[in-house]
XYZ file of C-alpha atoms in Angstrom:
695
model
C -99.407 -101.989 112.304
C -97.242 -99.097 113.549
C -94.672 -97.886 111.029
C -91.131 -98.880 112.006
C -88.365 -96.326 112.262
C -86.183 -96.645 109.166
C -82.393 -96.357 109.123
C -80.688 -96.090 105.717
C -77.258 -97.709 105.673
C -74.741 -97.574 102.801
C -72.607 -100.722 102.583
C -69.167 -100.005 101.094
C -65.951 -101.968 100.691
C -63.231 -103.343 98.422
C -63.920 -106.384 96.243
C -63.179 -109.765 97.891
C -63.734 -108.607 101.487
C -66.979 -110.528 101.984
C -69.217 -107.487 101.528
C -71.838 -109.487 99.629
C -71.701 -112.182 102.322
C -72.365 -109.562 105.007
C -75.195 -108.114 102.938
C -76.800 -111.509 102.287
C -76.401 -112.634 105.893
C -78.104 -109.485 107.213
C -80.904 -109.227 104.648
C -81.575 -112.871 103.734
C -84.108 -112.953 100.889
C -85.505 -109.490 101.660
C -83.590 -107.803 98.853
C -83.961 -106.743 95.234
C -81.496 -105.835 92.502
C -81.506 -103.295 89.694
C -79.307 -100.610 88.192
C -78.245 -97.333 89.744
C -79.958 -94.398 87.997
C -78.130 -93.578 84.774
C -75.583 -96.386 85.296
C -75.178 -99.982 84.189
C -73.680 -100.796 87.592
C -75.821 -103.228 89.549
C -77.452 -102.130 92.784
C -78.818 -104.310 95.543
C -81.138 -103.124 98.306
C -82.211 -105.263 101.244
C -83.645 -104.809 104.687
C -83.632 -106.375 108.115
C -85.219 -105.628 111.478
C -83.596 -105.144 114.857
C -84.336 -103.755 118.314
C -82.402 -101.085 120.142
C -83.316 -99.757 123.588
C -86.866 -101.027 123.206
C -87.358 -99.453 119.752
C -88.264 -101.535 116.695
C -86.038 -100.512 113.798
C -86.066 -101.269 110.066
C -82.559 -101.131 108.609
C -82.406 -100.674 104.820
C -79.018 -101.675 103.390
C -77.849 -100.184 100.074
C -75.037 -102.361 98.736
C -72.621 -99.978 96.978
C -70.381 -101.317 94.163
C -67.129 -102.840 95.349
C -64.275 -100.438 94.661
C -60.709 -99.815 95.788
C -60.874 -96.025 95.756
C -63.218 -93.049 95.463
C -60.597 -90.789 93.884
C -60.782 -92.098 90.303
C -63.828 -91.753 88.088
C -65.005 -95.213 87.077
C -68.741 -95.899 87.083
C -68.463 -97.951 90.304
C -66.495 -95.269 92.133
C -68.854 -92.526 90.997
C -71.887 -94.490 92.191
C -70.369 -95.136 95.638
C -69.163 -91.557 96.067
C -72.347 -89.920 94.782
C -74.624 -92.052 96.941
C -72.705 -91.229 100.118
C -72.502 -87.526 99.264
C -75.911 -86.761 97.837
C -78.246 -89.429 99.231
C -76.862 -88.842 102.745
C -77.337 -92.260 104.385
C -77.774 -92.306 108.152
C -74.720 -94.551 108.515
C -72.028 -95.783 106.144
C -70.848 -99.304 106.958
C -67.404 -100.044 105.528
C -66.451 -103.723 105.285
C -62.704 -104.443 105.466
C -60.716 -107.663 105.281
C -59.056 -108.577 108.588
C -56.209 -110.271 106.692
C -55.478 -107.234 104.445
C -56.353 -104.327 106.727
C -53.742 -101.862 105.457
C -54.944 -102.013 101.856
C -58.608 -101.810 102.866
C -58.130 -98.796 105.138
C -57.352 -96.713 102.040
C -61.024 -96.766 101.051
C -62.181 -96.536 104.656
C -60.292 -93.266 105.201
C -61.723 -91.827 101.984
C -65.268 -92.685 103.078
C -64.607 -90.889 106.359
C -63.901 -87.742 104.370
C -67.446 -87.947 102.993
C -69.563 -89.248 105.856
C -69.307 -88.335 109.563
C -71.126 -91.464 110.788
C -69.053 -94.473 109.760
C -68.895 -97.942 111.279
C -66.073 -100.300 110.333
C -66.877 -103.999 109.938
C -63.645 -105.996 110.167
C -64.777 -109.151 108.368
C -63.143 -112.559 107.850
C -62.106 -112.688 111.491
C -62.003 -116.487 111.386
C -59.503 -116.422 108.534
C -57.357 -113.863 110.373
C -57.401 -116.057 113.494
C -56.329 -119.079 111.460
C -53.428 -117.071 110.042
C -52.591 -115.732 113.540
C -53.324 -112.115 112.668
C -54.445 -110.198 115.777
C -56.256 -106.851 115.603
C -56.725 -104.524 118.575
C -60.246 -103.358 117.709
C -60.463 -100.917 120.647
C -57.279 -99.170 119.584
C -58.395 -99.222 115.943
C -61.722 -97.638 116.924
C -59.934 -94.916 118.891
C -57.572 -94.101 116.010
C -60.341 -94.021 113.394
C -62.838 -92.178 115.587
C -65.491 -94.691 114.546
C -67.032 -97.892 115.982
C -65.270 -101.105 114.934
C -66.942 -104.511 114.935
C -65.168 -107.828 114.353
C -67.256 -110.271 112.286
C -67.177 -113.504 110.338
C -70.178 -113.254 108.026
C -69.839 -116.822 106.741
C -70.711 -118.178 110.192
C -72.922 -115.213 111.218
C -70.454 -114.325 113.983
C -70.601 -110.726 115.226
C -73.499 -109.660 112.993
C -75.905 -109.088 115.912
C -73.393 -106.768 117.556
C -72.849 -105.057 114.174
C -76.569 -104.277 113.884
C -76.679 -102.948 117.443
C -73.707 -100.642 116.853
C -75.201 -99.469 113.554
C -78.508 -98.616 115.256
C -76.739 -96.872 118.138
C -74.651 -94.751 115.788
C -77.641 -93.839 113.592
C -79.809 -92.775 116.531
C -77.020 -90.922 118.299
C -77.235 -87.132 118.254
C -73.448 -86.941 118.149
C -72.559 -85.707 114.618
C -69.589 -88.078 114.499
C -65.860 -87.436 114.742
C -64.115 -89.580 112.147
C -60.369 -89.335 111.702
C -59.179 -86.655 109.302
C -56.365 -87.579 106.990
C -53.056 -85.802 107.448
C -52.137 -84.626 103.940
C -49.134 -82.673 105.188
C -48.907 -79.068 106.444
C -48.990 -77.341 103.043
C -51.914 -79.382 101.707
C -53.818 -78.874 104.975
C -53.352 -75.096 104.758
C -54.618 -75.099 101.155
C -57.619 -77.262 102.045
C -58.528 -75.115 105.054
C -58.433 -71.986 102.874
C -60.859 -73.538 100.393
C -63.135 -75.010 103.100
C -63.547 -71.639 104.792
C -64.650 -69.964 101.560
C -67.129 -72.518 100.272
C -70.481 -70.939 99.319
C -73.542 -71.331 101.552
C -75.211 -73.506 98.902
C -72.617 -76.229 99.658
C -73.387 -76.300 103.385
C -74.850 -79.816 103.302
C -71.880 -81.372 101.480
C -68.718 -82.874 103.051
C -66.453 -79.824 103.136
C -63.083 -81.608 103.151
C -64.008 -83.837 100.178
C -65.427 -80.860 98.275
C -62.265 -78.845 98.920
C -60.118 -81.744 97.651
C -62.244 -82.122 94.516
C -62.225 -78.417 93.671
C -58.530 -78.043 94.405
C -57.679 -80.956 92.135
C -60.121 -79.679 89.498
C -60.629 -82.963 87.623
C -63.929 -83.840 89.295
C -65.343 -80.289 89.420
C -67.683 -80.592 86.356
C -69.324 -83.694 87.792
C -69.802 -82.071 91.226
C -71.379 -79.043 89.568
C -73.804 -81.296 87.676
C -74.751 -83.190 90.801
C -75.167 -80.164 93.074
C -76.395 -77.608 90.570
C -73.827 -75.133 91.940
C -71.653 -73.127 89.562
C -68.527 -72.746 91.689
C -66.906 -70.446 89.128
C -69.564 -67.839 90.036
C -67.996 -67.259 93.483
C -64.910 -64.998 93.194
C -63.883 -65.510 96.806
C -63.774 -69.283 96.327
C -61.854 -68.979 93.049
C -59.331 -66.731 94.771
C -58.857 -69.355 97.518
C -58.362 -72.079 94.911
C -55.724 -70.042 93.078
C -53.905 -69.307 96.348
C -54.060 -72.954 97.400
C -52.707 -74.196 94.074
C -49.952 -71.584 94.189
C -48.933 -72.771 97.670
C -48.821 -76.386 96.532
C -46.781 -75.620 93.403
C -44.402 -73.460 95.428
C -43.863 -76.346 97.864
C -43.032 -78.721 95.002
C -46.458 -80.280 94.391
C -47.532 -79.296 90.851
C -51.184 -79.603 89.906
C -50.741 -82.847 87.936
C -49.100 -84.457 91.010
C -51.762 -83.465 93.537
C -53.744 -86.685 93.144
C -50.527 -88.681 93.708
C -49.945 -86.685 96.893
C -53.461 -87.494 98.114
C -52.975 -91.202 97.403
C -49.556 -91.350 99.085
C -50.981 -89.587 102.151
C -53.739 -92.200 102.360
C -51.213 -95.044 102.125
C -49.003 -93.493 104.830
C -51.987 -92.929 107.114
C -53.189 -96.515 106.692
C -49.688 -97.822 107.402
C -49.462 -95.849 110.650
C -52.832 -97.138 111.861
C -52.016 -100.758 111.053
C -48.634 -100.429 112.744
C -50.400 -99.552 116.022
C -53.274 -102.034 115.844
C -52.164 -105.226 114.081
C -49.748 -107.853 115.327
C -48.676 -111.023 113.566
C -48.273 -114.310 115.396
C -46.817 -115.775 112.229
C -44.792 -113.504 109.953
C -45.116 -115.738 106.894
C -48.869 -116.326 107.290
C -49.472 -116.036 103.536
C -46.541 -118.170 102.417
C -48.843 -120.987 101.233
C -50.744 -118.630 98.910
C -47.502 -117.223 97.537
C -46.132 -120.709 96.854
C -49.286 -121.626 94.960
C -49.093 -118.347 93.010
C -45.521 -119.102 91.998
C -46.941 -122.107 90.147
C -50.347 -120.981 88.815
C -49.073 -117.578 87.640
C -45.672 -118.699 86.363
C -44.649 -118.434 82.722
C -44.088 -122.184 82.424
C -47.031 -123.632 84.382
C -49.645 -120.877 84.363
C -51.081 -121.564 80.915
C -51.000 -125.396 81.051
C -52.848 -125.330 84.380
C -55.336 -122.844 82.987
C -56.018 -124.991 79.904
C -56.233 -128.152 82.008
C -58.842 -126.589 84.301
C -60.732 -125.255 81.302
C -60.771 -128.680 79.658
C -61.793 -130.336 82.934
C -64.734 -127.949 83.420
C -65.953 -128.552 79.857
C -65.556 -132.290 80.187
C -67.558 -132.337 83.434
C -70.194 -130.026 81.950
C -70.682 -132.010 78.753
C -70.502 -135.446 80.386
C -72.740 -134.645 83.338
C -75.293 -132.715 81.268
C -76.196 -135.642 78.998
C -78.329 -137.518 81.518
C -80.445 -134.579 82.809
C -80.808 -133.319 79.236
C -82.180 -136.701 78.226
C -84.590 -136.695 81.162
C -85.840 -133.194 80.344
C -86.175 -134.109 76.666
C -88.239 -137.183 77.591
C -90.369 -135.118 79.959
C -91.091 -132.500 77.319
C -91.742 -135.279 74.789
C -94.333 -136.767 77.154
C -96.053 -133.422 77.681
C -95.956 -132.763 73.946
C -97.856 -135.980 73.380
C -100.380 -135.022 76.067
C -100.862 -131.605 74.477
C -101.444 -133.213 71.083
C -104.094 -135.478 72.661
C -105.675 -132.460 74.310
C -105.831 -130.565 71.007
C -107.281 -133.672 69.359
C -109.984 -133.910 72.041
C -110.902 -130.293 71.343
C -111.007 -131.089 67.613
C -108.600 -128.220 67.020
C -107.478 -127.595 63.421
C -104.219 -129.254 62.397
C -102.430 -125.954 61.971
C -103.245 -124.983 65.573
C -101.696 -128.203 66.899
C -98.696 -127.802 64.611
C -98.093 -124.132 65.418
C -98.493 -124.271 69.190
C -97.388 -127.825 69.993
C -94.881 -128.863 67.292
C -93.696 -125.290 66.773
C -93.696 -123.203 69.970
C -93.795 -125.925 72.662
C -91.252 -128.196 70.958
C -88.821 -125.300 70.477
C -89.183 -124.278 74.122
C -88.626 -127.878 75.173
C -85.414 -128.158 73.164
C -84.043 -124.831 74.389
C -84.691 -125.739 78.034
C -83.462 -129.352 77.644
C -80.230 -128.279 75.964
C -79.506 -125.043 77.885
C -80.572 -125.741 81.459
C -78.375 -128.749 82.418
C -75.059 -127.362 81.032
C -75.679 -123.945 82.606
C -76.721 -125.516 85.907
C -73.363 -127.363 85.907
C -71.050 -124.799 84.303
C -72.037 -121.732 86.343
C -71.505 -123.393 89.764
C -68.109 -124.707 88.597
C -67.211 -121.233 87.359
C -68.414 -119.668 90.623
C -66.354 -122.165 92.636
C -63.218 -120.970 90.825
C -64.325 -117.402 91.532
C -64.941 -118.139 95.232
C -61.686 -120.059 95.476
C -59.780 -116.998 94.228
C -58.417 -118.484 90.983
C -60.160 -116.242 88.423
C -58.040 -113.145 89.197
C -54.994 -115.344 88.479
C -56.396 -116.008 84.999
C -56.684 -112.266 84.427
C -53.101 -111.872 85.669
C -51.835 -114.533 83.238
C -53.633 -112.995 80.245
C -53.131 -109.337 81.122
C -49.970 -108.960 79.040
C -51.714 -110.258 75.893
C -54.731 -107.995 76.340
C -52.437 -105.035 77.026
C -50.696 -105.680 73.685
C -54.167 -105.666 72.107
C -54.778 -102.284 73.809
C -57.519 -103.885 75.894
C -58.013 -104.533 79.609
C -56.763 -107.649 81.398
C -60.106 -107.950 83.195
C -61.547 -108.926 79.814
C -60.181 -112.414 80.538
C -62.769 -112.760 83.319
C -65.621 -111.733 81.020
C -64.429 -114.301 78.459
C -64.655 -117.014 81.120
C -68.220 -115.940 81.902
C -69.011 -116.016 78.178
C -68.297 -119.751 78.050
C -71.453 -120.270 80.076
C -73.493 -117.622 78.265
C -72.372 -114.635 76.195
C -75.169 -112.537 77.715
C -73.656 -113.111 81.173
C -70.202 -112.285 79.772
C -71.520 -108.989 78.365
C -73.061 -108.116 81.724
C -69.772 -109.009 83.409
C -67.993 -106.328 81.359
C -69.223 -103.854 83.980
C -66.106 -104.679 86.008
C -64.008 -102.801 83.391
C -63.887 -99.137 84.400
C -62.695 -97.665 81.077
C -65.720 -97.068 78.770
C -63.552 -97.700 75.683
C -62.180 -100.989 76.949
C -65.607 -102.033 78.250
C -67.010 -101.578 74.734
C -64.176 -103.652 73.249
C -64.938 -106.445 75.705
C -68.669 -106.302 74.925
C -68.164 -106.347 71.149
C -65.754 -109.299 71.227
C -67.361 -111.500 73.887
C -69.241 -113.563 71.298
C -65.972 -114.847 69.819
C -65.849 -117.455 72.596
C -68.488 -120.209 72.292
C -71.310 -120.335 74.842
C -72.942 -123.555 76.015
C -75.581 -123.162 73.288
C -72.908 -123.704 70.631
C -71.088 -126.549 72.371
C -73.596 -129.260 71.302
C -73.043 -128.368 67.636
C -69.256 -128.268 68.008
C -69.118 -131.516 70.002
C -71.428 -133.360 67.606
C -69.354 -132.382 64.534
C -66.051 -133.245 66.272
C -67.439 -136.643 67.300
C -68.913 -137.444 63.859
C -66.089 -136.292 61.597
C -62.822 -136.101 63.550
C -62.821 -138.705 66.328
C -65.134 -141.351 64.818
C -62.228 -143.745 64.180
C -61.015 -143.668 67.793
C -62.326 -145.650 70.737
C -62.403 -145.438 74.524
C -60.383 -142.864 76.384
C -58.479 -141.817 73.244
C -61.723 -140.649 71.677
C -62.634 -138.567 74.749
C -59.163 -137.031 75.028
C -58.958 -136.241 71.302
C -62.437 -134.695 71.356
C -61.615 -132.556 74.406
C -58.317 -131.455 72.805
C -60.042 -130.419 69.561
C -62.725 -128.528 71.522
C -60.058 -126.669 73.528
C -58.332 -125.889 70.198
C -61.555 -124.316 68.890
C -61.828 -122.282 72.100
C -58.208 -121.096 71.785
C -58.991 -119.990 68.231
C -61.890 -117.952 69.632
C -59.602 -116.333 72.223
C -57.014 -115.573 69.517
C -59.707 -113.902 67.382
C -60.805 -111.926 70.450
C -57.294 -110.513 70.843
C -56.942 -109.741 67.123
C -60.316 -107.985 66.868
C -59.701 -106.126 70.143
C -56.475 -104.734 68.696
C -58.255 -103.849 65.437
C -61.033 -101.998 67.292
C -58.537 -100.154 69.506
C -56.772 -98.828 66.410
C -59.923 -97.822 64.498
C -63.341 -96.978 65.980
C -62.197 -97.262 69.607
C -58.754 -95.678 69.555
C -56.875 -95.280 72.788
C -54.170 -96.666 75.028
C -54.707 -99.335 77.686
C -55.759 -97.981 81.054
C -54.165 -99.011 84.315
C -56.187 -100.941 86.854
C -55.792 -102.550 90.233
C -55.876 -106.335 90.101
C -56.048 -107.972 93.507
C -54.867 -111.524 93.974
C -57.085 -112.448 96.920
C -56.138 -115.220 99.336
C -57.281 -118.711 98.452
C -60.436 -119.553 100.368
C -62.604 -122.605 100.852
C -65.610 -122.188 98.514
C -69.079 -121.996 100.083
C -70.630 -124.714 97.956
C -74.196 -124.357 99.268
C -74.385 -120.619 98.667
C -72.630 -121.018 95.317
C -75.271 -123.456 94.087
C -78.128 -121.148 95.093
C -76.467 -117.953 93.816
C -75.337 -119.338 90.467
C -78.687 -121.021 89.784
C -80.886 -118.062 90.744
C -78.704 -115.161 89.576
C -77.238 -116.650 86.401
C -78.877 -119.844 85.179
C -82.542 -118.877 85.584
C -81.862 -115.294 84.443
C -80.306 -116.397 81.147
C -82.797 -119.217 80.632
C -85.712 -116.801 81.092
C -84.407 -114.508 78.355
C -83.740 -117.438 76.014
C -87.254 -118.826 76.503
C -88.760 -115.389 75.839
C -87.158 -115.219 72.388
C -87.393 -118.948 71.558
C -91.196 -119.114 71.777
C -91.925 -116.755 68.870
C -89.014 -118.295 66.946
C -90.664 -121.702 67.164
C -93.831 -120.291 65.610
C -91.891 -118.632 62.777
C -89.892 -121.798 62.023
C -93.015 -123.980 61.896
C -94.825 -121.516 59.629
C -91.872 -121.266 57.249
C -91.596 -125.062 57.070
C -95.311 -125.687 56.510
C -96.616 -122.749 54.466
C -96.292 -123.748 50.803
C -95.630 -121.420 47.879
C -96.005 -123.407 44.700
C -94.506 -126.853 45.210
C -92.133 -125.927 48.059
C -92.259 -124.374 51.536
C -91.119 -120.843 52.352
C -88.139 -122.397 54.140
C -87.089 -124.288 50.993
C -87.444 -121.170 48.835
C -85.282 -119.140 51.249
C -82.666 -121.917 51.418
C -82.542 -122.171 47.610
C -82.021 -118.421 47.374
C -79.140 -118.535 49.896
C -77.542 -121.706 48.523
C -75.146 -120.134 45.931
C -73.685 -117.767 48.517
C -73.601 -120.485 51.196
C -71.595 -122.766 48.869
C -68.929 -120.065 48.543
C -68.314 -120.174 52.285
C -68.364 -123.972 52.616
C -71.983 -124.377 53.764
C -75.271 -124.969 51.971
C -78.524 -123.038 51.850
C -80.249 -125.117 54.535
C -77.284 -124.750 56.909
C -77.129 -120.991 56.469
C -80.907 -120.768 56.898
C -80.645 -122.824 60.099
C -78.126 -120.360 61.541
C -80.420 -117.444 60.648
C -83.451 -119.146 62.213
C -81.291 -120.086 65.201
C -80.837 -116.384 65.990
C -83.119 -116.643 69.068
C -81.121 -119.569 70.487
C -78.095 -121.416 69.043
C -79.345 -124.704 70.512
C -81.931 -125.186 67.734
C -79.535 -124.976 64.760
C -78.940 -128.750 64.393
C -82.647 -129.682 64.833
C -83.556 -127.158 62.114
C -80.940 -128.666 59.769
C -82.349 -132.164 60.380
C -85.887 -130.903 59.723
C -84.774 -129.344 56.441
C -82.834 -132.391 55.235
C -85.635 -134.858 56.096
C -88.431 -132.519 54.890
C -90.540 -133.339 57.970
C -92.118 -129.902 58.450
C -91.255 -130.029 62.164
C -88.001 -129.950 64.105
C -86.467 -133.304 64.924
C -83.568 -134.484 67.033
C -81.493 -137.560 66.223
C -79.467 -138.782 69.225
C -77.551 -141.496 67.315
C -74.556 -139.592 65.890
C -73.677 -142.320 63.371
C -77.209 -142.080 61.946
C -76.952 -138.295 61.982
C -73.686 -138.463 60.032
C -75.368 -140.634 57.406
C -78.132 -138.029 57.032
C -75.577 -135.234 56.643
C -73.428 -137.211 54.189
C -76.454 -138.017 52.017
C -77.102 -134.279 51.804
C -73.626 -133.423 50.545
C -71.590 -132.925 53.721
C -67.808 -133.297 53.442
C -64.911 -132.532 55.790
C -64.914 -129.015 54.307
C -68.563 -128.588 55.290
C -67.858 -129.873 58.811
C -64.903 -127.505 59.340
C -66.749 -124.474 57.953
C -69.838 -125.260 60.042
C -67.659 -125.338 63.170
C -66.000 -122.052 62.195
C -69.316 -120.352 61.463
C -70.765 -121.697 64.710
C -67.787 -120.172 66.524
C -67.865 -116.830 64.685
C -71.261 -115.505 63.688
C -73.805 -112.992 64.965
C -74.747 -113.133 68.678
C -78.013 -114.741 69.705
C -81.056 -112.593 70.446
C -80.547 -112.813 74.219
C -76.987 -111.511 73.942
C -78.000 -108.703 71.567
C -80.743 -107.597 73.955
C -78.164 -107.537 76.750
C -75.716 -105.517 74.591
C -78.481 -103.012 73.819
C -79.252 -102.702 77.521
C -75.612 -102.316 78.551
C -74.512 -99.857 75.836
C -77.849 -98.014 75.463
C -76.804 -97.555 71.843
C -78.274 -98.958 68.632
C -74.988 -98.218 66.831
C -72.880 -100.481 69.059
C -75.579 -103.160 69.057
C -75.560 -103.266 65.243
C -71.762 -103.375 65.212
C -71.880 -106.282 67.683
C -74.155 -108.095 65.186
C -72.295 -107.423 61.937
C -68.676 -107.568 63.166
C -68.588 -111.314 63.976
C -70.905 -112.099 61.047
C -68.566 -110.486 58.495
C -65.499 -112.042 60.109
C -67.180 -115.481 60.126
C -68.086 -115.210 56.440
C -64.523 -114.165 55.552
C -62.969 -116.913 57.672
C -65.227 -119.631 56.214
C -64.698 -118.433 52.630
C -60.906 -118.498 52.949
C -60.887 -121.857 54.752
C -63.293 -123.518 52.294
C -61.418 -122.445 49.200
C -57.989 -123.311 50.617
C -59.184 -126.781 51.693
C -60.759 -127.401 48.281
C -57.363 -126.830 46.667
C -55.830 -129.708 48.656
C -58.770 -132.127 48.994
């Protein structure tokens, strides 16, 4: 087979412009994800094939992180800027939102400073048409000095033309003539002085961007690391920089205001372009969105609506997950019986059957039966809210509280992801640009319960706090108590975030751009596929990997005897005095420790310990389960402290592995383990002793 000509294309754009939709529509399943070298920012690379003038072409798309600007220095912005500058793609494809063109052109103009061959993809054309927003693409192309293609990636409209224009631009011998930003006469003189005196070693770099970076000075160390050029070693260049800075200061632009001048010039330039290319058939095209925002982000209705949606999602998740969980449990029970028969036919020793079937396989079965259905329901519901455009409104509502805790408002989004799985919430902390605030979000994400802890919380609420109610009152009371537990977790998140920001992670809150995107109709089909493949299976795979060896350890501890008791009983007896101080008992505390690989197996371990069966068991009848717990000394104090410790204790193994991967630090991983553990012990001890005074 002849080797196809390859064109490397960088795909850039703001968040919420449909960049991922364009990428997925062009590449289909021919893509893979990973991390950019030295960064925790996700990368996605895909490819597609096209023909141009009889030539077979292979287009490789590199999906750059969504960002609003290349001027700041967050991890996402650095990745996008460095790839365009130093990897030198054949074409940079900038995706902009047809309904918010002025804001999106800010990034587009910055990219044009870095790359001569740029094509602009004006996406969401169908939405712009519905809102009667008309864009003169020919005029826009002439003003930008770059090809412009109108698309609607959701319906695959315009994508064929986009590929053709991309191929034509890549194969063209014309070096490209993108629009240069007018920074004003004084700034232009200073930039020209620096550009003319750049050393020969910088010949392959974008001269205007390099002049801006050196003149500003803030990004110079990073550029020197990337290029290997010591710009301070060139006296002529240093002289030009001093003269340029002197000119700017003399004209009333001090050095600390130069970045503001650059930003204001970009905004003015974008406004001029939009004024000549965009016309509105309906001046109040976004009035519906604004009316909705007046309700969902208001002081009076914002929080009730948020709590109502939260309660509704949990109610749907818990109610709908029962049936598939039961089916999976029955399926695994059937296969467990078949495996036992198979081992019996092989005349395998009893310990082999116990270790591999009743230990490893049964643990895997429980983890999958309990985790898979709730995640398969919760993550699509969460993604629907994300696709609808509601999640940024949650961050807006909570931003003031996180700012008072010296944290970032985007942490609210990572908390929402943590309800499904704390490992996903930790990964989601990548959206926070400040390293300090990202660490705070990572360390506190486990204070909100994941779906692995919900079964324990729901079972205890049902057995001890709503048992006397019937019908709808029981459901409503149970949902209200569960939301109360969640609010306690959010409150602890804020308190610990403030504590961390004043001790080991001192600093002031950073500023960030929070876009309130237009409300859009969710793409349910794509949401189901994306949430199941990217989130559910990813988390489940990690949980299974750590649950298998845990099942073996639990079975061995329950069945290996030392004297007249098992190892598990000896360990529980040793822990019992301390556990009583914090409102638990030795078996409960041991169950939490053995549940480190996956929180779902805590209750089955407790049942195994209380019934002395030597293998994990599950009792579906909650009234029978309450009788078992009561016979083993459970009181209301035990129930409350078990709920508190389930809410606040060390992260599961999957989450800790994710924290280690994200922080690349053993120190922060250990702190993430011991911080909630110590707080949980303190909280349970205080609660238990206060309740004992009054009960």
